[in-house]
PDB file of C-alpha atoms in Angstrom:
ATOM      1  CA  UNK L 763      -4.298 238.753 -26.431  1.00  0.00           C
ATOM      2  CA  UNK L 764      -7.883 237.759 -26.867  1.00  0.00           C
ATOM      3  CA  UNK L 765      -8.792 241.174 -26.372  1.00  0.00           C
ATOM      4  CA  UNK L 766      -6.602 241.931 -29.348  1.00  0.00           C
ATOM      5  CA  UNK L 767      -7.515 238.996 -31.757  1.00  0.00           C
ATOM      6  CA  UNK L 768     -11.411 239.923 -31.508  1.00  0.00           C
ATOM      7  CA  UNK L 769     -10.753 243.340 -32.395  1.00  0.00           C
ATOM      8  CA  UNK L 770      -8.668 242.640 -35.443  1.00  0.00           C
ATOM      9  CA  UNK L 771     -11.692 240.270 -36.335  1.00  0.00           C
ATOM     10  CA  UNK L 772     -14.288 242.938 -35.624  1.00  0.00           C
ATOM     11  CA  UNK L 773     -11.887 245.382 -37.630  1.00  0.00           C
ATOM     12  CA  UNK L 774     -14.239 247.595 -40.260  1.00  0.00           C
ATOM     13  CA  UNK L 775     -11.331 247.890 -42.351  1.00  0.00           C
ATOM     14  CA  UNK L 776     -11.079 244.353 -44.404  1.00  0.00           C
ATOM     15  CA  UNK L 777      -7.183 244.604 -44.776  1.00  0.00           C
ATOM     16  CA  UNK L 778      -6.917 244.364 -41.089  1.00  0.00           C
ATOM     17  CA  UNK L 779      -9.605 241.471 -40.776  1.00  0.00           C
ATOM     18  CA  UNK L 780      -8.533 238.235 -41.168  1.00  0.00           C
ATOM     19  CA  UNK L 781     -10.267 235.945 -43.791  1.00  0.00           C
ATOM     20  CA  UNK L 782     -10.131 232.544 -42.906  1.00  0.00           C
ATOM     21  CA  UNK L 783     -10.664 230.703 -40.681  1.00  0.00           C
ATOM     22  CA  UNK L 784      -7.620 228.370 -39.888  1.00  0.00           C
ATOM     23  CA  UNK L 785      -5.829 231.758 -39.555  1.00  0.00           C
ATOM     24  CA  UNK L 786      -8.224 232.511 -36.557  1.00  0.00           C
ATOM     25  CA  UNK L 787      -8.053 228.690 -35.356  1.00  0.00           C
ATOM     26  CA  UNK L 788      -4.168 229.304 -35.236  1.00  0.00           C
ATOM     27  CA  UNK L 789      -4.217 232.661 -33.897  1.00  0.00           C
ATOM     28  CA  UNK L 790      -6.441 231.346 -30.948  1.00  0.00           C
ATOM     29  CA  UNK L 791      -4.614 228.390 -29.950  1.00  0.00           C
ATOM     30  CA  UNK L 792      -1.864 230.010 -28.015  1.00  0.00           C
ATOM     31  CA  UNK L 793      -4.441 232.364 -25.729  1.00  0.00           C
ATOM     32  CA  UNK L 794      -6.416 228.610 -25.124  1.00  0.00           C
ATOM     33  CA  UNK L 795      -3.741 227.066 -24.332  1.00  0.00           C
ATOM     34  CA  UNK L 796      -2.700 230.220 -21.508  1.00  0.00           C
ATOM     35  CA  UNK L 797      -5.760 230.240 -20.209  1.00  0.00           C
ATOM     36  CA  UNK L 798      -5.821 226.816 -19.642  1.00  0.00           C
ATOM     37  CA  UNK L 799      -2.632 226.640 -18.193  1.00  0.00           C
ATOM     38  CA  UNK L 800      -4.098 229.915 -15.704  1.00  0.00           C
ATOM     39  CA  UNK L 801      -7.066 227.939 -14.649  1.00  0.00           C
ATOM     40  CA  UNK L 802      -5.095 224.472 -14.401  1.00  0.00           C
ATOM     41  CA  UNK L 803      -2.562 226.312 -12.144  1.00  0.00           C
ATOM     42  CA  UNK L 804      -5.806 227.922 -10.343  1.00  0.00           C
ATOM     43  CA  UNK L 805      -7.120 224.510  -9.541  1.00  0.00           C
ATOM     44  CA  UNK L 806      -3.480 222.886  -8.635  1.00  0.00           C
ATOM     45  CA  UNK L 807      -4.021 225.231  -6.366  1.00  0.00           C
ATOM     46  CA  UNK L 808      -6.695 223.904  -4.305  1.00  0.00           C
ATOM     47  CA  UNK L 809      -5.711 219.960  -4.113  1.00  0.00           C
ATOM     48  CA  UNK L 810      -3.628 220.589  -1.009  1.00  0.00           C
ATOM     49  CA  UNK L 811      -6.526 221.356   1.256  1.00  0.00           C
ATOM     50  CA  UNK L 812      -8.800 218.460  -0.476  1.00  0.00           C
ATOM     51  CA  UNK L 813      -5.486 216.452   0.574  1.00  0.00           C
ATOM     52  CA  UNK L 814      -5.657 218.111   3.967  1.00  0.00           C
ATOM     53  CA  UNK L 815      -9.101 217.543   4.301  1.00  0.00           C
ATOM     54  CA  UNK L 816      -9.085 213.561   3.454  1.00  0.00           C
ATOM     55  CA  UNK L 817     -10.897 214.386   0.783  1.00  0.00           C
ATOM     56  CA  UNK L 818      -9.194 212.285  -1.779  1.00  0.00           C
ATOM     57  CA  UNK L 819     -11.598 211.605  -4.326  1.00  0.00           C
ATOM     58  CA  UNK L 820     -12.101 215.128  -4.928  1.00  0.00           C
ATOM     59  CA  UNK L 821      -8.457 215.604  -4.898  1.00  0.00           C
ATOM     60  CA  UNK L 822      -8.191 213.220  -7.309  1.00  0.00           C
ATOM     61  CA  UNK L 823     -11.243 215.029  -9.341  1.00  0.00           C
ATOM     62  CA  UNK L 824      -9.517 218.164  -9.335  1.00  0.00           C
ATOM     63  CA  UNK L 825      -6.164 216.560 -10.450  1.00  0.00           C
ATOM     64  CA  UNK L 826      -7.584 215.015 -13.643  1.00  0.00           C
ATOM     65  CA  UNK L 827      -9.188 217.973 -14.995  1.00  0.00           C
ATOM     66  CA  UNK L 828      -6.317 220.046 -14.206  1.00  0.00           C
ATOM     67  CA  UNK L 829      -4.083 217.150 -16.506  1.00  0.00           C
ATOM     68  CA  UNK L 830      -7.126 217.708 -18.897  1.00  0.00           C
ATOM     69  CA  UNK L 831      -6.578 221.305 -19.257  1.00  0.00           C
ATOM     70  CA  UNK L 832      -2.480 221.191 -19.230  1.00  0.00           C
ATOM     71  CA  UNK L 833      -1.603 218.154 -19.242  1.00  0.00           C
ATOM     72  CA  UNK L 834       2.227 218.952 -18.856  1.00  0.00           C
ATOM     73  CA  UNK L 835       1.831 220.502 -15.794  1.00  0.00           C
ATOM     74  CA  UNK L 836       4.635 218.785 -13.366  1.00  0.00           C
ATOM     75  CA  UNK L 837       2.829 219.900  -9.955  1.00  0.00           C
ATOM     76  CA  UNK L 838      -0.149 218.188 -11.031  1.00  0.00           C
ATOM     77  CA  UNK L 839       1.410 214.697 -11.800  1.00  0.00           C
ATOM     78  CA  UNK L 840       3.339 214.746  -8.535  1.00  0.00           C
ATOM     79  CA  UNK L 841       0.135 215.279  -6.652  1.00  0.00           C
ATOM     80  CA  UNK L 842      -1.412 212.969  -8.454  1.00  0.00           C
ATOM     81  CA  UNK L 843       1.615 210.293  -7.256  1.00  0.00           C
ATOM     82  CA  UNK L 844       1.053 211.152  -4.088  1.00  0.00           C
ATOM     83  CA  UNK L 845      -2.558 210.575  -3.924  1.00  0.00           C
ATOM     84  CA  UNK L 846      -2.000 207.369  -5.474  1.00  0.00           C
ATOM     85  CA  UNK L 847       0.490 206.710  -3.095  1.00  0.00           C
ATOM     86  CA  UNK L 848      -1.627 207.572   0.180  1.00  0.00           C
ATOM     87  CA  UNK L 849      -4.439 205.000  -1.462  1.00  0.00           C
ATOM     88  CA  UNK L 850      -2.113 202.411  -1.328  1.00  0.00           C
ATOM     89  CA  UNK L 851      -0.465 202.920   1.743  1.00  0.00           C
ATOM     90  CA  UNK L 852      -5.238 203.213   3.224  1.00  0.00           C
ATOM     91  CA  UNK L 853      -6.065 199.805   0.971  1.00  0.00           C
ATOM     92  CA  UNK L 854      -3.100 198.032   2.918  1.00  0.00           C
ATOM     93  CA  UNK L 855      -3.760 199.519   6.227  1.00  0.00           C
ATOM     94  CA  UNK L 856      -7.541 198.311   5.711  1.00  0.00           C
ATOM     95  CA  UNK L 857      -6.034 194.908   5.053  1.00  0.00           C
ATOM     96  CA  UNK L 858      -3.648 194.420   7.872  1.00  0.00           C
ATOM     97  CA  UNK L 859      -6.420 195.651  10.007  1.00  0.00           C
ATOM     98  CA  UNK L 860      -8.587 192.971   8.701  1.00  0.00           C
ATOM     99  CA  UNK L 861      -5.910 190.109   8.905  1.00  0.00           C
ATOM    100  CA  UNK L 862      -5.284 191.203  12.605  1.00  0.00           C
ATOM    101  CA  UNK L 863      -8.556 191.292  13.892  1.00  0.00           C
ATOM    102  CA  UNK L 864      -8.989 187.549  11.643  1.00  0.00           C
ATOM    103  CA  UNK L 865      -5.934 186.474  13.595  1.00  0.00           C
ATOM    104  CA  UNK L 866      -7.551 187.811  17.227  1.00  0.00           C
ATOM    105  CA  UNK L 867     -10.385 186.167  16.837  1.00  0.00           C
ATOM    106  CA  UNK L 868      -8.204 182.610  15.257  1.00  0.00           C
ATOM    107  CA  UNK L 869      -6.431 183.066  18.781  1.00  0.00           C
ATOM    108  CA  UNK L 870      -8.897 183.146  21.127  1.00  0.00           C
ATOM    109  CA  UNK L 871     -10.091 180.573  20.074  1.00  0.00           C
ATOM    110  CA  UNK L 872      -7.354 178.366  19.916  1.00  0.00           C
ATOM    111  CA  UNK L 873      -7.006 177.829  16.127  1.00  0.00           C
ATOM    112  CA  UNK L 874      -3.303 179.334  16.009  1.00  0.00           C
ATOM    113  CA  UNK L 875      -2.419 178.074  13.140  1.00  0.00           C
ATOM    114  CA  UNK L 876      -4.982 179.941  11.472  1.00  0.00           C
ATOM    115  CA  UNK L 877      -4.354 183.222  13.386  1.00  0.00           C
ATOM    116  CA  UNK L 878      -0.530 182.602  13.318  1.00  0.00           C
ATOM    117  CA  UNK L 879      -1.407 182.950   9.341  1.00  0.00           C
ATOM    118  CA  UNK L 880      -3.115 185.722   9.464  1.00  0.00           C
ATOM    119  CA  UNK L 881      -0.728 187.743  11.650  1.00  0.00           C
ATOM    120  CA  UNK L 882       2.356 186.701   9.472  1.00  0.00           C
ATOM    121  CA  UNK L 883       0.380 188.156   6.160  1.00  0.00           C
ATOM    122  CA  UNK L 884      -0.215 191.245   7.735  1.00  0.00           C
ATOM    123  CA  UNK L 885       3.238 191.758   9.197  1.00  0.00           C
ATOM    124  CA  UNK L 886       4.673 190.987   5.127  1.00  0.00           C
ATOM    125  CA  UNK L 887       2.043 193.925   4.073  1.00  0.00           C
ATOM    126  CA  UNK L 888       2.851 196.339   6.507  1.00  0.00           C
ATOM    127  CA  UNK L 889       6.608 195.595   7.735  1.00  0.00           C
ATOM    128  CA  UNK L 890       7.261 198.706   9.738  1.00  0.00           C
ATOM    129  CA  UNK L 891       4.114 198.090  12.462  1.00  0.00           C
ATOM    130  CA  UNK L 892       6.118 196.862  15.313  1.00  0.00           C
ATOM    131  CA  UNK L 893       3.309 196.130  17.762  1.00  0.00           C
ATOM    132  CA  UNK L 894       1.861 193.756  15.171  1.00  0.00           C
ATOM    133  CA  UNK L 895       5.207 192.557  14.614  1.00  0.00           C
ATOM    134  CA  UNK L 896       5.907 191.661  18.725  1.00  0.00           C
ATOM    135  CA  UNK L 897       2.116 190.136  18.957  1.00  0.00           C
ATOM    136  CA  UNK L 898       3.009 187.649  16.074  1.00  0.00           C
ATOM    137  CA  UNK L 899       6.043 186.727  17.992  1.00  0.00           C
ATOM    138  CA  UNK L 900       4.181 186.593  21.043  1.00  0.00           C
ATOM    139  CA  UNK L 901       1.756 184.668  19.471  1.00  0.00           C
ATOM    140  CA  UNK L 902       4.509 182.088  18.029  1.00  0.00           C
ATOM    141  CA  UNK L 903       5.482 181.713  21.554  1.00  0.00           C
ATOM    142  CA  UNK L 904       2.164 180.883  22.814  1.00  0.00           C
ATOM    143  CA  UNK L 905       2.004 178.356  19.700  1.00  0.00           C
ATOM    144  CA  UNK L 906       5.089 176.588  20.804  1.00  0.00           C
ATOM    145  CA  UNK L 907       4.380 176.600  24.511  1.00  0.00           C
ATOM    146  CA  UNK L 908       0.840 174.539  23.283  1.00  0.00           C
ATOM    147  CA  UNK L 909       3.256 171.922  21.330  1.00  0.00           C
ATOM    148  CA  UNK L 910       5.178 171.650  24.339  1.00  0.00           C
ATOM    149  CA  UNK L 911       2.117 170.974  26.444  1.00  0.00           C
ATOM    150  CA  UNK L 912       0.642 168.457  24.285  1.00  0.00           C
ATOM    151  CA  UNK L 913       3.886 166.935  24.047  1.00  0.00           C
ATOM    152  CA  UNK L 914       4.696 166.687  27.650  1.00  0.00           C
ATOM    153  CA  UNK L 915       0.870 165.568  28.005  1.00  0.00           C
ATOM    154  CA  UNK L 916       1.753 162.452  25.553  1.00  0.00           C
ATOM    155  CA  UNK L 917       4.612 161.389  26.997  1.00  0.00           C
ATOM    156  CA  UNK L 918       3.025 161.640  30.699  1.00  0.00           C
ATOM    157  CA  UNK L 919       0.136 159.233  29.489  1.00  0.00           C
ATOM    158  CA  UNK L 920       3.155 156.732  28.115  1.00  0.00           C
ATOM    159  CA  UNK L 921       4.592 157.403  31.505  1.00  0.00           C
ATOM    160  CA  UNK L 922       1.454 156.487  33.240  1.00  0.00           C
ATOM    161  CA  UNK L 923       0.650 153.682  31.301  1.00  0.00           C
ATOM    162  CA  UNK L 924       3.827 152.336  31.913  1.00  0.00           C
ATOM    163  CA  UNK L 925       3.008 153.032  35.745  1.00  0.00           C
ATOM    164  CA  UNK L 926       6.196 155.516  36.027  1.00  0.00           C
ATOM    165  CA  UNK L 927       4.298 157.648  38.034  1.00  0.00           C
ATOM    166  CA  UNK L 928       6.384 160.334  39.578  1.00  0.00           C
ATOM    167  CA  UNK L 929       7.693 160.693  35.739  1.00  0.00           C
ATOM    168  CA  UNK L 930       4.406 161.385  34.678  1.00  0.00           C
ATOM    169  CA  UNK L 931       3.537 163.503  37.567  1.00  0.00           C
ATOM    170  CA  UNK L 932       6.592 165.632  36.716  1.00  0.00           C
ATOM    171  CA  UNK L 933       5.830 165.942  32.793  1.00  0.00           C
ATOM    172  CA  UNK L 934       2.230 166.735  33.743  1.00  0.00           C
TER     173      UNK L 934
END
């Protein structure tokens, strides 16, 4: 088609030639558009193996100038939900990863509350992670087997204050 429309412009003979210039601006629009849609599909192309690769930025490159060059091409914006996707699912991975080791370190060294915290906002981000799920619950457990303690540990002072020894023995 370009082929075509450069000869007719070329053309010796000025009935074939075309004269102005929004006639050749309108008569080129259609081959742009084509080859735009070639190379867009060209590129679409290669985003899988960025993907593959974990090589998302460049994925991401590639997918905005293919929606540059056609921008109603359907592959492209599903990719591009995808990617978007995946960077969501990584930025809240990152986070629970962060909370948990927050919570770890909040455990050991005795400040449950705090890690009990942490461990419950990273089981809301990420609700499928069972393992995280069972060491918050193991962790709640440890949290009310220390109230227990400190409870027991109250009422065995009473208990020794009020000289009821063997009580106090027993809660201790």
């Amino acid at each position: 088609s370009l082929e075509t429309l450069i000869q007719r412009l070329m053309a010796k003979d000025r009935e074939i030639r075309t004269d102005k210039m929004d006639d050749v601006v309108w008569d080129t629009q259609p081959i742009l558009q084509k080859m735009r849609q070639e190379r867009a599909a060209v590129l679409v192309d290669s985003v899988p193996a960025s993907i593959a690769a974990g090589d998302l930025e460049r994925a991401q490159a590639i997918i905005r100038q293919v929606l540059e060059l056609d921008p109603q091409n359907s592959v492209a914006w599903r990719l591009r939900e995808q990617l978007q996707e995946e960077e969501r699912r990584r930025a809240v991975r990152v986070r629970v990863q962060s909370l948990t080791r927050e919570g770890e370190q909040h455990a050991a060294a005795r400040r449950f509350a705090e890690a009990l915290q942490c461990l419950e906002s990273a089981c809301a981000l990420d609700k499928s992670d069972v393992p995280l799920r069972e060491r918050r619950d193991a962790l709640k457990l440890t949290v009310e087997k220390v109230r227990s303690a400190g409870r027991l540990l109250s009422e065995a002072g009473a208990d020794l204050q009020n000289e009821r020894l063997a009580a106090a023995l027993e809660k201790s």
